[in-house]
Structure formats: structure tokens, C-alpha cells
Amino acid sequence: MIKQSWVVVCLSSFLLLLLVACSGGANGGASEGAVGPQEIKGATEVVKFDPASLPLSGDPAPGACAASSIVPGAYRCDLEGGVPAEPCFALGGTRLVCEPDLVAGTYDILVSPTGTLPSVAPPSPDRAVAFFVELATELTCAIRTTPEPVIIGGMAALYDCSEPYTYILDGGELTFDKSAPVWRAAVSTLDPATGESSGQNPTDVRRVWIP
């Protein structure tokens, strides 16, 4: 009888240990699979531009600067001779970098404001305008700030691209198709000899920069 009781106790203990081990294994598997929000690889990257990230060189040109009406959170500077530079971004209150190329890590001109630089508040997320774009085709495009319009198929060119006579067309609020993680833009190239366009070519957007 004693031997029988000992066998029952041992068997019960073994079953209990087996149950605990199985439960622990199941819980361990569950904890390994629990993670936070997932990064979507290949999605269009929205980058907040930091003017201090660009290396500076040369002497600044004097210019009268005011808030940009095209890129909220940036400036427009009128240089001597009436030449405009836009968008410009303040480095403190004494210098501005204008018309940056964020893929090349350069800018067009460094400006020293001739008067007190007015305060410009950063735009709210719903008013942030992408002023520089990198496409999946390696083209880069800068927002147009010149008054002369370029109209292609009834649509205005909103960005000048690094390939001559190539533009991102303005589709109003749908300039960029954001219905998927990878945004798309309507890109068109003009033939300068005939004035004909290549039509609207939907192109993936790799990165955009906002103020």
C-alpha cells in the first residue's frame, strides 16, 4: 500500500511539472511574438528639414526677407538687383540658407537679412508643404517659386525636377497620391522642340522634406 501511494504521488508530481513546463513554453512563445508598431519598409519618408545640417561656405549675400507665401514656415528673400530666393530657412537671426538640394547636401545661396528677420512659426502638420522631393527614379524636384507658370495638359507644374523640362504636376490637394505607404506623383517631361509632353507618368516618391 505504501509503495502504491508513493507511485501515485510521483506520477502526480510528474504530471504537474509537465503541465507547468507546457504552460511556460506557450507563454514564452506568445511573449516573443508581441512587438510594437511595425516599420513599413520602402514607405515614403517624410523628413523635417534642419538648416544646421548643411555645411556652409562663402560669404552671405544681403537681402530683405519676409515670410514665404508658398512654403509656410520658410522665408522669401529679395536680393540686391531684385533677384528673389525662395524658400529660405533661418540659421538663427543672422543667416538663411536658400533653395537647398537635400540629396546633394548643398544650397543655392546664403543670405544675410538686411533688417530684423520676422518670426515665422512652424506650420501645423496639415499645412506642411513638401518643398523638396526625391523620386524613386533618382530624380530630385524642388518646389516652383517663380511667377511664370508652366501648364501641361491643363495642369500647372508645381515642382521643377533635376532632369531638364521635367516637372511634378499640381493635382491640387492630391499632388501626391498618399493612398498607400509609398506616395506617388504625376511626373511629366516636355519636348522643348515640339512643346509636347510625355503625359502624366505616376512615379513613386522616396522622400520629401518639410520645414
CSV table of C-alpha atoms in Angstrom, one decimal:
chain,number,residue,atom,x,y,z
A,1,MET,CA,0.0,0.0,0.0
A,2,ILE,CA,2.8,2.4,0.9
A,3,LYS,CA,4.6,1.6,-2.4
A,4,GLN,CA,1.3,2.2,-4.3
A,5,SER,CA,0.8,5.6,-2.6
A,6,TRP,CA,4.4,6.6,-3.4
A,7,VAL,CA,3.9,5.7,-7.1
A,8,VAL,CA,0.7,7.8,-7.2
A,9,VAL,CA,2.5,10.8,-5.6
A,10,CYS,CA,5.4,10.6,-8.0
A,11,LEU,CA,3.1,10.3,-11.0
A,12,SER,CA,1.0,13.3,-9.9
A,13,SER,CA,4.2,15.4,-9.4
A,14,PHE,CA,5.4,14.4,-12.9
A,15,LEU,CA,2.1,15.4,-14.5
A,16,LEU,CA,2.1,18.7,-12.6
A,17,LEU,CA,5.7,19.6,-13.7
A,18,LEU,CA,4.8,18.6,-17.3
A,19,LEU,CA,1.8,20.9,-17.2
A,20,VAL,CA,3.9,23.8,-15.8
A,21,ALA,CA,6.5,23.3,-18.5
A,22,CYS,CA,4.0,23.3,-21.3
A,23,SER,CA,2.3,26.4,-20.0
A,24,GLY,CA,5.6,28.2,-19.7
A,25,GLY,CA,6.5,27.3,-23.2
A,26,ALA,CA,3.3,28.6,-24.6
A,27,ASN,CA,3.6,31.8,-22.7
A,28,GLY,CA,7.2,32.2,-23.8
A,29,GLY,CA,6.2,31.9,-27.5
A,30,ALA,CA,3.5,34.5,-27.1
A,31,SER,CA,5.8,37.0,-25.5
A,32,GLU,CA,8.4,36.6,-28.2
A,33,GLY,CA,5.8,37.5,-30.9
A,34,ALA,CA,4.5,40.6,-29.1
A,35,VAL,CA,6.1,43.7,-30.6
A,36,GLY,CA,5.2,47.4,-31.1
A,37,PRO,CA,4.2,49.2,-34.3
A,38,GLN,CA,5.9,47.8,-37.4
A,39,GLU,CA,8.1,49.8,-39.7
A,40,ILE,CA,6.8,49.7,-43.3
A,41,LYS,CA,9.9,49.1,-45.4
A,42,GLY,CA,10.0,51.2,-48.6
A,43,ALA,CA,7.4,53.7,-47.5
A,44,THR,CA,7.8,57.3,-48.5
A,45,GLU,CA,9.9,59.1,-45.8
A,46,VAL,CA,8.8,62.5,-44.6
A,47,VAL,CA,11.8,64.4,-43.3
A,48,LYS,CA,11.7,67.6,-41.2
A,49,PHE,CA,14.5,69.8,-42.6
A,50,ASP,CA,17.1,71.1,-40.2
A,51,PRO,CA,19.1,74.0,-41.8
A,52,ALA,CA,22.0,73.4,-39.5
A,53,SER,CA,22.5,70.0,-41.2
A,54,LEU,CA,24.0,71.7,-44.3
A,55,PRO,CA,27.7,72.7,-44.4
A,56,LEU,CA,28.1,76.4,-45.0
A,57,SER,CA,30.7,78.1,-47.2
A,58,GLY,CA,31.3,81.6,-48.6
A,59,ASP,CA,30.0,85.0,-47.6
A,60,PRO,CA,26.3,85.6,-47.3
A,61,ALA,CA,24.6,88.0,-49.8
A,62,PRO,CA,22.4,90.8,-48.3
A,63,GLY,CA,18.7,90.5,-48.8
A,64,ALA,CA,15.3,91.7,-47.5
A,65,CYS,CA,13.5,88.7,-46.1
A,66,ALA,CA,9.8,88.0,-45.3
A,67,ALA,CA,7.6,85.0,-44.6
A,68,SER,CA,7.1,82.8,-47.7
A,69,SER,CA,3.6,82.6,-49.1
A,70,ILE,CA,4.4,79.3,-50.9
A,71,VAL,CA,6.1,77.3,-48.2
A,72,PRO,CA,4.7,78.0,-44.7
A,73,GLY,CA,7.5,78.1,-42.1
A,74,ALA,CA,10.1,79.4,-44.6
A,75,TYR,CA,11.2,82.8,-46.0
A,76,ARG,CA,11.5,84.6,-49.3
A,77,CYS,CA,14.5,86.9,-49.7
A,78,ASP,CA,14.8,89.6,-52.3
A,79,LEU,CA,18.5,90.1,-53.1
A,80,GLU,CA,20.2,93.2,-54.5
A,81,GLY,CA,19.1,93.7,-58.1
A,82,GLY,CA,15.6,92.3,-57.3
A,83,VAL,CA,16.6,88.6,-57.6
A,84,PRO,CA,14.4,86.5,-55.3
A,85,ALA,CA,15.4,83.4,-53.4
A,86,GLU,CA,12.8,81.1,-52.0
A,87,PRO,CA,12.4,79.0,-49.9
A,88,CYS,CA,14.9,80.2,-47.4
A,89,PHE,CA,15.5,78.8,-43.9
A,90,ALA,CA,16.8,80.7,-40.9
A,91,LEU,CA,20.0,79.8,-39.1
A,92,GLY,CA,19.4,82.0,-36.0
A,93,GLY,CA,18.7,85.6,-36.9
A,94,THR,CA,21.7,86.4,-39.0
A,95,ARG,CA,21.8,84.0,-41.9
A,96,LEU,CA,19.5,81.9,-44.1
A,97,VAL,CA,20.1,79.0,-46.5
A,98,CYS,CA,18.1,79.3,-49.6
A,99,GLU,CA,16.9,76.8,-52.2
A,100,PRO,CA,18.6,73.7,-50.6
A,101,ASP,CA,19.3,70.5,-52.5
A,102,LEU,CA,18.8,68.0,-49.7
A,103,VAL,CA,20.1,65.0,-51.6
A,104,ALA,CA,23.3,66.7,-52.7
A,105,GLY,CA,23.6,68.4,-49.3
A,106,THR,CA,24.0,71.8,-50.8
A,107,TYR,CA,22.1,75.1,-51.2
A,108,ASP,CA,21.9,77.8,-53.9
A,109,ILE,CA,22.8,80.9,-51.8
A,110,LEU,CA,23.5,82.0,-48.2
A,111,VAL,CA,21.7,85.2,-47.3
A,112,SER,CA,22.2,87.8,-44.5
A,113,PRO,CA,19.0,89.7,-43.8
A,114,THR,CA,19.2,93.5,-44.2
A,115,GLY,CA,16.6,94.0,-41.5
A,116,THR,CA,15.2,92.3,-38.5
A,117,LEU,CA,14.1,88.8,-39.5
A,118,PRO,CA,10.4,88.4,-38.8
A,119,SER,CA,9.3,85.5,-36.7
A,120,VAL,CA,7.9,82.6,-38.7
A,121,ALA,CA,6.0,79.9,-36.8
A,122,PRO,CA,6.5,76.3,-37.9
A,123,PRO,CA,3.4,75.1,-39.9
A,124,SER,CA,0.9,72.7,-38.4
A,125,PRO,CA,1.0,69.2,-39.8
A,126,ASP,CA,-2.0,69.8,-42.1
A,127,ARG,CA,-0.3,72.9,-43.6
A,128,ALA,CA,3.2,71.5,-44.0
A,129,VAL,CA,4.3,71.8,-47.7
A,130,ALA,CA,6.9,69.4,-49.1
A,131,PHE,CA,9.5,71.8,-50.7
A,132,PHE,CA,11.9,69.2,-51.9
A,133,VAL,CA,11.2,65.7,-53.3
A,134,GLU,CA,13.3,62.7,-54.2
A,135,LEU,CA,11.7,60.2,-56.6
A,136,ALA,CA,12.4,56.5,-56.8
A,137,THR,CA,13.8,57.2,-60.3
A,138,GLU,CA,16.7,59.2,-58.6
A,139,LEU,CA,15.3,62.5,-59.9
A,140,THR,CA,15.1,65.3,-57.4
A,141,CYS,CA,12.5,68.1,-57.6
A,142,ALA,CA,12.2,71.5,-55.9
A,143,ILE,CA,9.0,73.4,-55.4
A,144,ARG,CA,8.5,76.1,-58.0
A,145,THR,CA,8.5,79.7,-56.7
A,146,THR,CA,8.8,81.6,-60.0
A,147,PRO,CA,5.8,83.6,-61.1
A,148,GLU,CA,5.8,82.2,-64.7
A,149,PRO,CA,3.5,79.2,-64.9
A,150,VAL,CA,4.2,76.0,-66.8
A,151,ILE,CA,0.9,74.4,-67.9
A,152,ILE,CA,0.9,70.8,-69.1
A,153,GLY,CA,-2.4,69.2,-70.1
A,154,GLY,CA,-4.3,71.8,-68.2
A,155,MET,CA,-2.3,71.2,-65.0
A,156,ALA,CA,0.3,73.5,-63.5
A,157,ALA,CA,3.8,72.3,-62.9
A,158,LEU,CA,4.4,72.5,-59.1
A,159,TYR,CA,8.0,71.2,-58.9
A,160,ASP,CA,11.0,71.6,-61.2
A,161,CYS,CA,13.0,68.4,-61.4
A,162,SER,CA,16.7,67.8,-62.0
A,163,GLU,CA,16.1,66.4,-65.5
A,164,PRO,CA,15.5,69.4,-67.9
A,165,TYR,CA,11.9,70.2,-68.7
A,166,THR,CA,10.6,67.6,-66.2
A,167,TYR,CA,8.0,68.6,-63.6
A,168,ILE,CA,5.7,67.2,-60.9
A,169,LEU,CA,2.2,68.4,-61.8
A,170,ASP,CA,-0.1,70.1,-59.4
A,171,GLY,CA,-3.2,68.0,-58.8
A,172,GLY,CA,-4.5,70.3,-56.1
A,173,GLU,CA,-4.8,68.6,-52.7
A,174,LEU,CA,-3.8,65.3,-54.5
A,175,THR,CA,-0.4,66.5,-55.8
A,176,PHE,CA,0.9,63.4,-54.1
A,177,ASP,CA,-1.3,60.2,-54.0
A,178,LYS,CA,-1.0,59.2,-50.4
A,179,SER,CA,-3.4,56.3,-50.5
A,180,ALA,CA,-0.6,53.8,-50.0
A,181,PRO,CA,2.6,53.8,-47.8
A,182,VAL,CA,4.5,54.7,-51.0
A,183,TRP,CA,3.3,58.0,-52.3
A,184,ARG,CA,3.1,58.7,-56.0
A,185,ALA,CA,3.5,61.8,-58.1
A,186,ALA,CA,2.4,62.7,-61.6
A,187,VAL,CA,5.7,63.4,-63.5
A,188,SER,CA,5.8,64.9,-67.0
A,189,THR,CA,8.6,65.8,-69.4
A,190,LEU,CA,8.2,68.4,-72.1
A,191,ASP,CA,9.9,68.2,-75.5
A,192,PRO,CA,11.4,71.7,-76.0
A,193,ALA,CA,11.4,71.3,-79.7
A,194,THR,CA,7.7,70.4,-80.1
A,195,GLY,CA,6.2,71.5,-76.8
A,196,GLU,CA,4.6,68.1,-76.5
A,197,SER,CA,4.6,66.3,-73.2
A,198,SER,CA,5.3,62.7,-72.2
A,199,GLY,CA,1.9,62.6,-70.4
A,200,GLN,CA,1.4,62.0,-66.7
A,201,ASN,CA,3.7,59.3,-65.5
A,202,PRO,CA,2.8,58.1,-62.0
A,203,THR,CA,6.2,57.8,-60.1
A,204,ASP,CA,7.0,56.5,-56.6
A,205,VAL,CA,8.2,59.1,-54.1
A,206,ARG,CA,11.2,58.1,-52.0
A,207,ARG,CA,11.5,61.1,-49.7
A,208,VAL,CA,10.0,64.5,-49.1
A,209,TRP,CA,11.3,67.4,-46.9
A,210,ILE,CA,9.1,69.8,-45.0
A,211,PRO,CA,10.0,72.8,-42.9
